[in-house]
Coordinates of N, CA and C in Angstrom, one line a residue:
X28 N 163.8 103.1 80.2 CA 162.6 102.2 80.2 C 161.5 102.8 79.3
X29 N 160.9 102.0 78.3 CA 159.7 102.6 77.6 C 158.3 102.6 78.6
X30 N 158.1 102.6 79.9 CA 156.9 102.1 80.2 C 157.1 103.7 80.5
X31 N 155.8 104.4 80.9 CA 155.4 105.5 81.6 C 154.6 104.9 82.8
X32 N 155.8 105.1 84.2 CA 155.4 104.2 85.5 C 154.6 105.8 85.8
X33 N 154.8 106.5 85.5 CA 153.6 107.7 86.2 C 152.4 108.4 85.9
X34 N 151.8 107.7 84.7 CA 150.8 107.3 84.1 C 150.2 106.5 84.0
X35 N 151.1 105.0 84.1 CA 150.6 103.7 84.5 C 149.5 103.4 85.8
X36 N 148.3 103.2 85.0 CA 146.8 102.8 85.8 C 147.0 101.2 85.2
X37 N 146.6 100.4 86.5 CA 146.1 99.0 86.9 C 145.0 98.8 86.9
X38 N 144.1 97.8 86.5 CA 142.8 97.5 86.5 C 142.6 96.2 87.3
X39 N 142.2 95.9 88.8 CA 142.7 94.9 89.0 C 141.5 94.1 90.3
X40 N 140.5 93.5 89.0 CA 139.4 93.1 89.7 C 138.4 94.2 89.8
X41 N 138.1 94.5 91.0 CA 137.1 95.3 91.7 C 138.0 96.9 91.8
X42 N 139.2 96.5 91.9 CA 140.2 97.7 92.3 C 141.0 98.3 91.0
X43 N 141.2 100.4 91.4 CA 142.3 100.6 90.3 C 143.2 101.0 91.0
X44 N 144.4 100.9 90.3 CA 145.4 101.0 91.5 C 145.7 102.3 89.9
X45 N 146.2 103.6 90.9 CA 146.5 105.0 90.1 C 147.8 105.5 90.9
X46 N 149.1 106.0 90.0 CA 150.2 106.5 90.6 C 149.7 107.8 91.4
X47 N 150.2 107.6 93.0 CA 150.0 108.8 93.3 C 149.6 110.0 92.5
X48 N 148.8 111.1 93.0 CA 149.2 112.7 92.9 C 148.6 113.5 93.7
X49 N 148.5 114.7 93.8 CA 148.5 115.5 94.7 C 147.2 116.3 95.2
X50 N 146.0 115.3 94.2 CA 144.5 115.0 95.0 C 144.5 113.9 96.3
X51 N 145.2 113.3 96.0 CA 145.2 112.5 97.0 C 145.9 112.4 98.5
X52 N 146.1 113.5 98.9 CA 146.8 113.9 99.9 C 145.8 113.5 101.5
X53 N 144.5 114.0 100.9 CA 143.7 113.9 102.3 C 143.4 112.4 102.5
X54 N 143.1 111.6 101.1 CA 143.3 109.8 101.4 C 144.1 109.9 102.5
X55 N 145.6 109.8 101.5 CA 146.7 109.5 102.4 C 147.0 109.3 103.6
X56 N 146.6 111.0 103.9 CA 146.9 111.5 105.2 C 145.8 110.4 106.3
X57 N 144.8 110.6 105.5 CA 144.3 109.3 106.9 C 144.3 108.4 106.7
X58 N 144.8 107.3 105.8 CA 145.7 106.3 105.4 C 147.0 106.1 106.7
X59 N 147.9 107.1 106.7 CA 148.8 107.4 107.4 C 148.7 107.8 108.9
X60 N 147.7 108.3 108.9 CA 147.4 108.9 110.2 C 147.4 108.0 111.4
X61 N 146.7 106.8 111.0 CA 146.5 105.6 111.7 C 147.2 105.1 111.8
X62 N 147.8 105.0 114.3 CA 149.4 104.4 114.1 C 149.2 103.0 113.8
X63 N 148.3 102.0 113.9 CA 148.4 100.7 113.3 C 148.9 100.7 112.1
X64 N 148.5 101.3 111.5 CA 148.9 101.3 110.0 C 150.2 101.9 109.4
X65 N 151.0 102.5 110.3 CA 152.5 103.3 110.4 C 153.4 102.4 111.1
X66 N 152.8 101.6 111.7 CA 153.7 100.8 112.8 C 154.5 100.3 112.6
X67 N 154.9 99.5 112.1 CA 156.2 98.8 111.2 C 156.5 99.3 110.0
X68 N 156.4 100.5 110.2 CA 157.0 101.3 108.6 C 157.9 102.6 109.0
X69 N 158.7 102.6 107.9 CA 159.8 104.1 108.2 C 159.0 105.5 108.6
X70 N 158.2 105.7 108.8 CA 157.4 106.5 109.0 C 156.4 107.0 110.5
X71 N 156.8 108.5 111.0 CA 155.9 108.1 112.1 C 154.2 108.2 111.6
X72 N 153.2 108.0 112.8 CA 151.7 108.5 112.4 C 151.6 110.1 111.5
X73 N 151.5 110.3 110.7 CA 150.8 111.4 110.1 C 150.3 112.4 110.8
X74 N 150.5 113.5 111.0 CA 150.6 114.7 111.6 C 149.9 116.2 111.3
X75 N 149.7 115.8 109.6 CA 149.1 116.7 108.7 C 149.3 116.5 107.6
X76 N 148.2 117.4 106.4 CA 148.4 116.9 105.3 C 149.7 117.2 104.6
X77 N 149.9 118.7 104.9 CA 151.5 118.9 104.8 C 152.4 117.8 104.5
X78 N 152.2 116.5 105.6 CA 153.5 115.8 105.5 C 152.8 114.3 104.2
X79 N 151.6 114.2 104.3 CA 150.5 113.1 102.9 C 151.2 114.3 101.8
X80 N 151.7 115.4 101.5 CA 152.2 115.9 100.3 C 153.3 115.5 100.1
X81 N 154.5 115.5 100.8 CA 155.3 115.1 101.0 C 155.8 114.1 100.5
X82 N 155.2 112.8 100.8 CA 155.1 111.0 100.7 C 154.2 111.4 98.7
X83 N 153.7 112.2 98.7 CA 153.8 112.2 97.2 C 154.5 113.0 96.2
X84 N 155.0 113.4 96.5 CA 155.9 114.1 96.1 C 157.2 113.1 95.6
X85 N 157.6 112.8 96.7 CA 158.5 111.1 96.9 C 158.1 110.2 95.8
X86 N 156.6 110.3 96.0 CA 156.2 109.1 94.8 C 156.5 109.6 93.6
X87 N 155.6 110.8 93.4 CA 155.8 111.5 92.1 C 157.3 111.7 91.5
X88 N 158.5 111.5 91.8 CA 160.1 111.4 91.5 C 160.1 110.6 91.3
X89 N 159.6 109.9 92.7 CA 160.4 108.0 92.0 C 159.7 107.2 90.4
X90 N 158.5 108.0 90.5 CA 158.2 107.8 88.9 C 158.6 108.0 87.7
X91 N 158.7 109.4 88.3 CA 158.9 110.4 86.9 C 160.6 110.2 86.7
X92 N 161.6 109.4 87.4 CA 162.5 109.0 87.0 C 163.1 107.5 86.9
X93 N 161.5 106.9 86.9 CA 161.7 105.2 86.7 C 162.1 104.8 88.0
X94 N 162.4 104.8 89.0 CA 162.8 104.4 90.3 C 162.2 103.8 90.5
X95 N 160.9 103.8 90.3 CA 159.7 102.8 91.4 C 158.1 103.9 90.8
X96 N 157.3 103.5 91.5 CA 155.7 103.3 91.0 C 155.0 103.0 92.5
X97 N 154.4 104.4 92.9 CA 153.6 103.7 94.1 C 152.1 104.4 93.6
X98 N 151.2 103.5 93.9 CA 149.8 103.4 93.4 C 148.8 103.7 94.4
X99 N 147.9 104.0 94.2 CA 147.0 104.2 95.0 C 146.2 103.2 95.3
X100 N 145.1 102.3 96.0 CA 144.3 101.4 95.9 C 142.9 102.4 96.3
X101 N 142.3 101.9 95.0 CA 140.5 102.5 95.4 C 139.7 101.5 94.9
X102 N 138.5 101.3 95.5 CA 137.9 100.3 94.6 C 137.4 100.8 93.3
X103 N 137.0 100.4 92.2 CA 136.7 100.7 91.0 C 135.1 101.8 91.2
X104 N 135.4 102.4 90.8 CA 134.5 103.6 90.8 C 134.5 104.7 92.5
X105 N 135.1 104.3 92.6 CA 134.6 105.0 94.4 C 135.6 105.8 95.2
X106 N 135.7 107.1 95.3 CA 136.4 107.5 95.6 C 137.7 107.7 96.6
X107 N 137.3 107.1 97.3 CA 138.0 106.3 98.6 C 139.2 106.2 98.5
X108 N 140.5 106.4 99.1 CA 141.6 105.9 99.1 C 141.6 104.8 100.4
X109 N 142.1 103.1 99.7 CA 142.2 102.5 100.7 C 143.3 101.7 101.2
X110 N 144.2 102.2 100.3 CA 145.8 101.9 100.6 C 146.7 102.2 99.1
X111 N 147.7 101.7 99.6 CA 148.8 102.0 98.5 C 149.7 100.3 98.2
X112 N 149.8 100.7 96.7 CA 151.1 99.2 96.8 C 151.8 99.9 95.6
X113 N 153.3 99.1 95.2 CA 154.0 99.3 94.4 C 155.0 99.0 94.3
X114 N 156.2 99.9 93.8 CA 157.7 99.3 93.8 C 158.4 100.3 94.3
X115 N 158.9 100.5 95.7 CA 159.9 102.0 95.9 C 161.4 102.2 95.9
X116 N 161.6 100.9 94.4 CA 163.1 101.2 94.4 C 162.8 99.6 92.9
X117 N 163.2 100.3 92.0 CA 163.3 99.6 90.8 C 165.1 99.8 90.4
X118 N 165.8 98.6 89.8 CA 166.7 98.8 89.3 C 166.7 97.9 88.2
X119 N 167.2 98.1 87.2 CA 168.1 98.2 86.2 C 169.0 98.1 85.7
X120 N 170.5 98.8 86.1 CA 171.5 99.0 85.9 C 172.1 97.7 86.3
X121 N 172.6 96.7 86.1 CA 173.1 95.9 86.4 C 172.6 94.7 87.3
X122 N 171.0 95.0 87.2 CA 170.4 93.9 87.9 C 169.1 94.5 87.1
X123 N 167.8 93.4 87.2 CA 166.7 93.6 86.9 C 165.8 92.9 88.5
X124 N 165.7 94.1 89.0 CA 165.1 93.5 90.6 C 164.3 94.9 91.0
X125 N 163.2 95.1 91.9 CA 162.1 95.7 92.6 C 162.4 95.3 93.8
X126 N 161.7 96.0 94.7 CA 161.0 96.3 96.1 C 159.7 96.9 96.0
X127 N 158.9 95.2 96.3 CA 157.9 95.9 96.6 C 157.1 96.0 98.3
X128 N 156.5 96.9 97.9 CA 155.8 97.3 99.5 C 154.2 97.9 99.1
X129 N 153.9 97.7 100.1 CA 152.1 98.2 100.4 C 151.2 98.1 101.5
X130 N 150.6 98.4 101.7 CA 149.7 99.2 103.2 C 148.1 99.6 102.4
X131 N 147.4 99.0 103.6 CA 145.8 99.3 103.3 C 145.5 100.2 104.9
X132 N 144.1 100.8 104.9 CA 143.2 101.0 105.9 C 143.3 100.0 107.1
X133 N 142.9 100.2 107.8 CA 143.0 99.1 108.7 C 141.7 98.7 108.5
X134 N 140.4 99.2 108.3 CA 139.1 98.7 108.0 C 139.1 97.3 106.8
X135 N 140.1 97.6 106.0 CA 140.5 96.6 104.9 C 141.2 95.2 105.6
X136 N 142.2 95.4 106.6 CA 142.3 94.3 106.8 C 142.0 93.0 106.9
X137 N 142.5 91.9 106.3 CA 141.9 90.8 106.8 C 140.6 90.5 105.7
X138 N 140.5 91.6 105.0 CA 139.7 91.1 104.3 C 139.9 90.4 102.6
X139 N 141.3 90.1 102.8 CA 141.9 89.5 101.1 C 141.7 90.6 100.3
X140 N 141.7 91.9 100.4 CA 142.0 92.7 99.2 C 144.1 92.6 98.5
X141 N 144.3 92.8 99.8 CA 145.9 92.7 98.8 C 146.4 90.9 98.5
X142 N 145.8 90.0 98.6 CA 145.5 88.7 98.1 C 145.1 88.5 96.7
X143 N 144.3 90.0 96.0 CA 143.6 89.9 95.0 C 145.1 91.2 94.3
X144 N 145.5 91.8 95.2 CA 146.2 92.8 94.2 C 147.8 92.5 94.1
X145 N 147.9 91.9 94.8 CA 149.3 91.5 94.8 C 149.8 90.4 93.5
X146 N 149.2 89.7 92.7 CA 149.3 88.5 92.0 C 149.5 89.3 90.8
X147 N 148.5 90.9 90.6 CA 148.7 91.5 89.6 C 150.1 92.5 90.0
X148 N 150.4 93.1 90.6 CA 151.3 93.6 91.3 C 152.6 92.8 90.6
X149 N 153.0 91.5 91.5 CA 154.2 90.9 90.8 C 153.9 90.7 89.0
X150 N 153.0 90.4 88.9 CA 152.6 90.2 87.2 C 153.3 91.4 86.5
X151 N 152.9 92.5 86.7 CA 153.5 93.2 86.2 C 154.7 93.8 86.3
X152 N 155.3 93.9 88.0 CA 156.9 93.7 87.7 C 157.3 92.5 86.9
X153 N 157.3 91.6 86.7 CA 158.0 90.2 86.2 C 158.0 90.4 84.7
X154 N 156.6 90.6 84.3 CA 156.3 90.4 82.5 C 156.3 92.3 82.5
X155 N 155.8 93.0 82.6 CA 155.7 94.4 82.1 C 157.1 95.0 81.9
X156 N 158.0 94.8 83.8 CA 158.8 95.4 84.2 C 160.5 94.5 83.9
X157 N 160.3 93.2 83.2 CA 160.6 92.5 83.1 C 161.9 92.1 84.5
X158 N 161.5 92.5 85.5 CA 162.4 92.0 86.5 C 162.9 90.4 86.6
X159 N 164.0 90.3 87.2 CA 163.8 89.1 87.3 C 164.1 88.5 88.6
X160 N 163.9 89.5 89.7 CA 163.6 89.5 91.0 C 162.8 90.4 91.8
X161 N 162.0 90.2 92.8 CA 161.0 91.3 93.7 C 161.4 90.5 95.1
X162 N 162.0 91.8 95.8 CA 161.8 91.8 96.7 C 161.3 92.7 97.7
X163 N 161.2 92.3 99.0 CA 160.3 92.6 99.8 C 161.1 93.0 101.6
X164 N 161.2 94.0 102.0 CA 161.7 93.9 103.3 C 160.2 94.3 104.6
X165 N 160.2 93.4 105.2 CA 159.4 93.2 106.5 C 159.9 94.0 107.6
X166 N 159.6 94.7 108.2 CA 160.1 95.2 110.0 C 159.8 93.8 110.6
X167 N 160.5 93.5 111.7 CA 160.3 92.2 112.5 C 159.2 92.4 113.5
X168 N 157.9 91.9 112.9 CA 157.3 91.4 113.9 C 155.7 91.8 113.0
X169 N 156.0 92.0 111.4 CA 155.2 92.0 111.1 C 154.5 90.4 110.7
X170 N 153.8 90.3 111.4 CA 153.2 88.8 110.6 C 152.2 88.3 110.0
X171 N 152.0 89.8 109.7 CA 150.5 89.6 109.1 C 151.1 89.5 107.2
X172 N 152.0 90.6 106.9 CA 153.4 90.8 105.8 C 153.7 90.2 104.9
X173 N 154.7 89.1 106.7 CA 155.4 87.6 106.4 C 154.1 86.8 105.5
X174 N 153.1 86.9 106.2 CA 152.0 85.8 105.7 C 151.9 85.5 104.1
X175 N 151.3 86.9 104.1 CA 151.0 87.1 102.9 C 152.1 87.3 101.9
X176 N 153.2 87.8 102.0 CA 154.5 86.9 100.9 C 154.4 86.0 101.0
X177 N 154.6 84.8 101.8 CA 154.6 83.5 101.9 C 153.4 82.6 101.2
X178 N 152.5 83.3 101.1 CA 151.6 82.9 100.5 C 151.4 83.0 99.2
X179 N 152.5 84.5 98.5 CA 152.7 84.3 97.0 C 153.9 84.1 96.4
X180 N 154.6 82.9 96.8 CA 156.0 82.6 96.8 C 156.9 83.0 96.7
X181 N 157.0 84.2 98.0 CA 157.9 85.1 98.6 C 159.2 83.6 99.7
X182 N 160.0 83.4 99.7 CA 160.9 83.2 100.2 C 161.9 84.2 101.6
X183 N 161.4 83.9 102.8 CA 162.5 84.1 103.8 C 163.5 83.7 103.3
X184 N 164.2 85.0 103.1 CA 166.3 84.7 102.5 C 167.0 84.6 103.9
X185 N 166.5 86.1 104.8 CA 167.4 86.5 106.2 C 166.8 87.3 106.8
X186 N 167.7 87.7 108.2 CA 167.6 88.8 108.8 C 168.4 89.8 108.7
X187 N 168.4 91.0 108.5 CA 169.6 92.5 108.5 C 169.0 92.9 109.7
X188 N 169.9 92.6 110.6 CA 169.9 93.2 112.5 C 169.9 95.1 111.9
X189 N 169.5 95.3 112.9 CA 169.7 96.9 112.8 C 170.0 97.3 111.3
X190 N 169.4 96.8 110.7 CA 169.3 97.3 108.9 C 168.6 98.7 108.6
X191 N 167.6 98.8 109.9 CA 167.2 100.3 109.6 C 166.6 101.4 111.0
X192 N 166.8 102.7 110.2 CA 166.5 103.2 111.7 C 165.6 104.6 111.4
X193 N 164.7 104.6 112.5 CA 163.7 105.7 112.3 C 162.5 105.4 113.6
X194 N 162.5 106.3 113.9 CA 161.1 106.8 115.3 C 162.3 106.3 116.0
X195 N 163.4 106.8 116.1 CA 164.3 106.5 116.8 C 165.1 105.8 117.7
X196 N 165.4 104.8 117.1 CA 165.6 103.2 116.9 C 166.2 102.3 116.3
X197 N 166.6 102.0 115.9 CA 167.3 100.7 114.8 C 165.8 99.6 115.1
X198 N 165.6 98.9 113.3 CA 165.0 97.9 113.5 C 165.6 96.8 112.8
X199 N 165.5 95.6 113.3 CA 165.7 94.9 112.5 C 164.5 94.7 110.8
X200 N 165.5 93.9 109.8 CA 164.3 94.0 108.7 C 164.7 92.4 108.0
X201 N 163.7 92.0 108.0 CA 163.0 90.5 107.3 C 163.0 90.5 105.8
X202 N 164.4 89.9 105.0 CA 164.2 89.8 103.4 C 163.2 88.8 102.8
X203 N 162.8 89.3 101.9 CA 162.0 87.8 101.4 C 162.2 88.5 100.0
X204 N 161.9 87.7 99.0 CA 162.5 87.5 97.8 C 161.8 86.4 96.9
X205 N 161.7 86.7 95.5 CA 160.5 86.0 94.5 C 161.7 86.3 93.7
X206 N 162.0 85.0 92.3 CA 162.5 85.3 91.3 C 161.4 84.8 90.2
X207 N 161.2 85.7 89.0 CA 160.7 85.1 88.2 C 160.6 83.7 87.7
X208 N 159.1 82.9 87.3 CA 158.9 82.1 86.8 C 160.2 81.8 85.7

């Protein structure tokens, strides 16, 4: 792929969305820390920054080998980390398809910021990354998630029962799925 996903900066409204790195640890970490904000994700609450290195480090590969692109969300000028969005599994080889995912503050909530970033988000998988599918997996019982794919013409495909497991458990996971215009 000609794009550089690990130097790729978004401009998007009020917000820049910047690929992880390894200033960004202490965001993260209390990004993560908060179990609302961990709840329905592979991940338990954040424990130390130690482990906010870690989750970039992750990002920082899946970049630096085209895999995916996870971003930071700040508002434009302000230092703040207030969530993350991106793609944590890009392919290519025999398919042109994404996963994307993303998580805010919980102070952000509810307030239409990933309303405003997401439209640029798919934009640029579809036309940049030229996919010609994004998909999306939900934990069951997120509904705040569900909403908001549904709202940017994400499609409920299925359920995968016990599709995944972590904080020791099997969860079920919710497909949803966009194909390009």
């Amino acid at each position: 792929m000609s794009l550089e996903l690990a130097s790729c900066v978004l401009e998007v409204g009020e917000y820049t969305l910047a690929p992880l790195q390894r200033d960004d640890a202490d965001g993260l970490f209390e990004l993560f820390r908060d179990p609302l904000v961990a709840e329905y994700m592979d991940i338990a609450p954040l424990e130390s920054v130690a482990e906010a290195h870690e989750i970039i480090d992750w990002g920082t590969e899946l970049a630096a080998g085209d895999g995916g692109v996870r971003w930071t969300i700040r508002r434009a000028g302000a230092p703040d980390l207030i969530g993350t969005v991106g793609f944590n599994n890009l392919i290519f080889d025999r398919a042109r398809r994404g996963e994307v995912a993303y998580d805010l503050r919980r102070a952000e909530w509810g307030r239409g910021v990933m309303s405003q970033i997401l439209p640029h988000v798919l934009s640029f998988g579809f036309n940049d990354l030229s996919l010609r599918r994004i998909e999306a997996m939900v934990t069951l019982g997120n509904a705040r998630s569900c909403a908001l794919l549904e709202r940017h013409r994400f499609s409920l495909e299925g359920t995968l029962r016990d599709h995944a497991h972590w904080k020791g458990r099997y969860w079920d996971q919710l497909v949803y799925g966009r194909l390009a215009d």
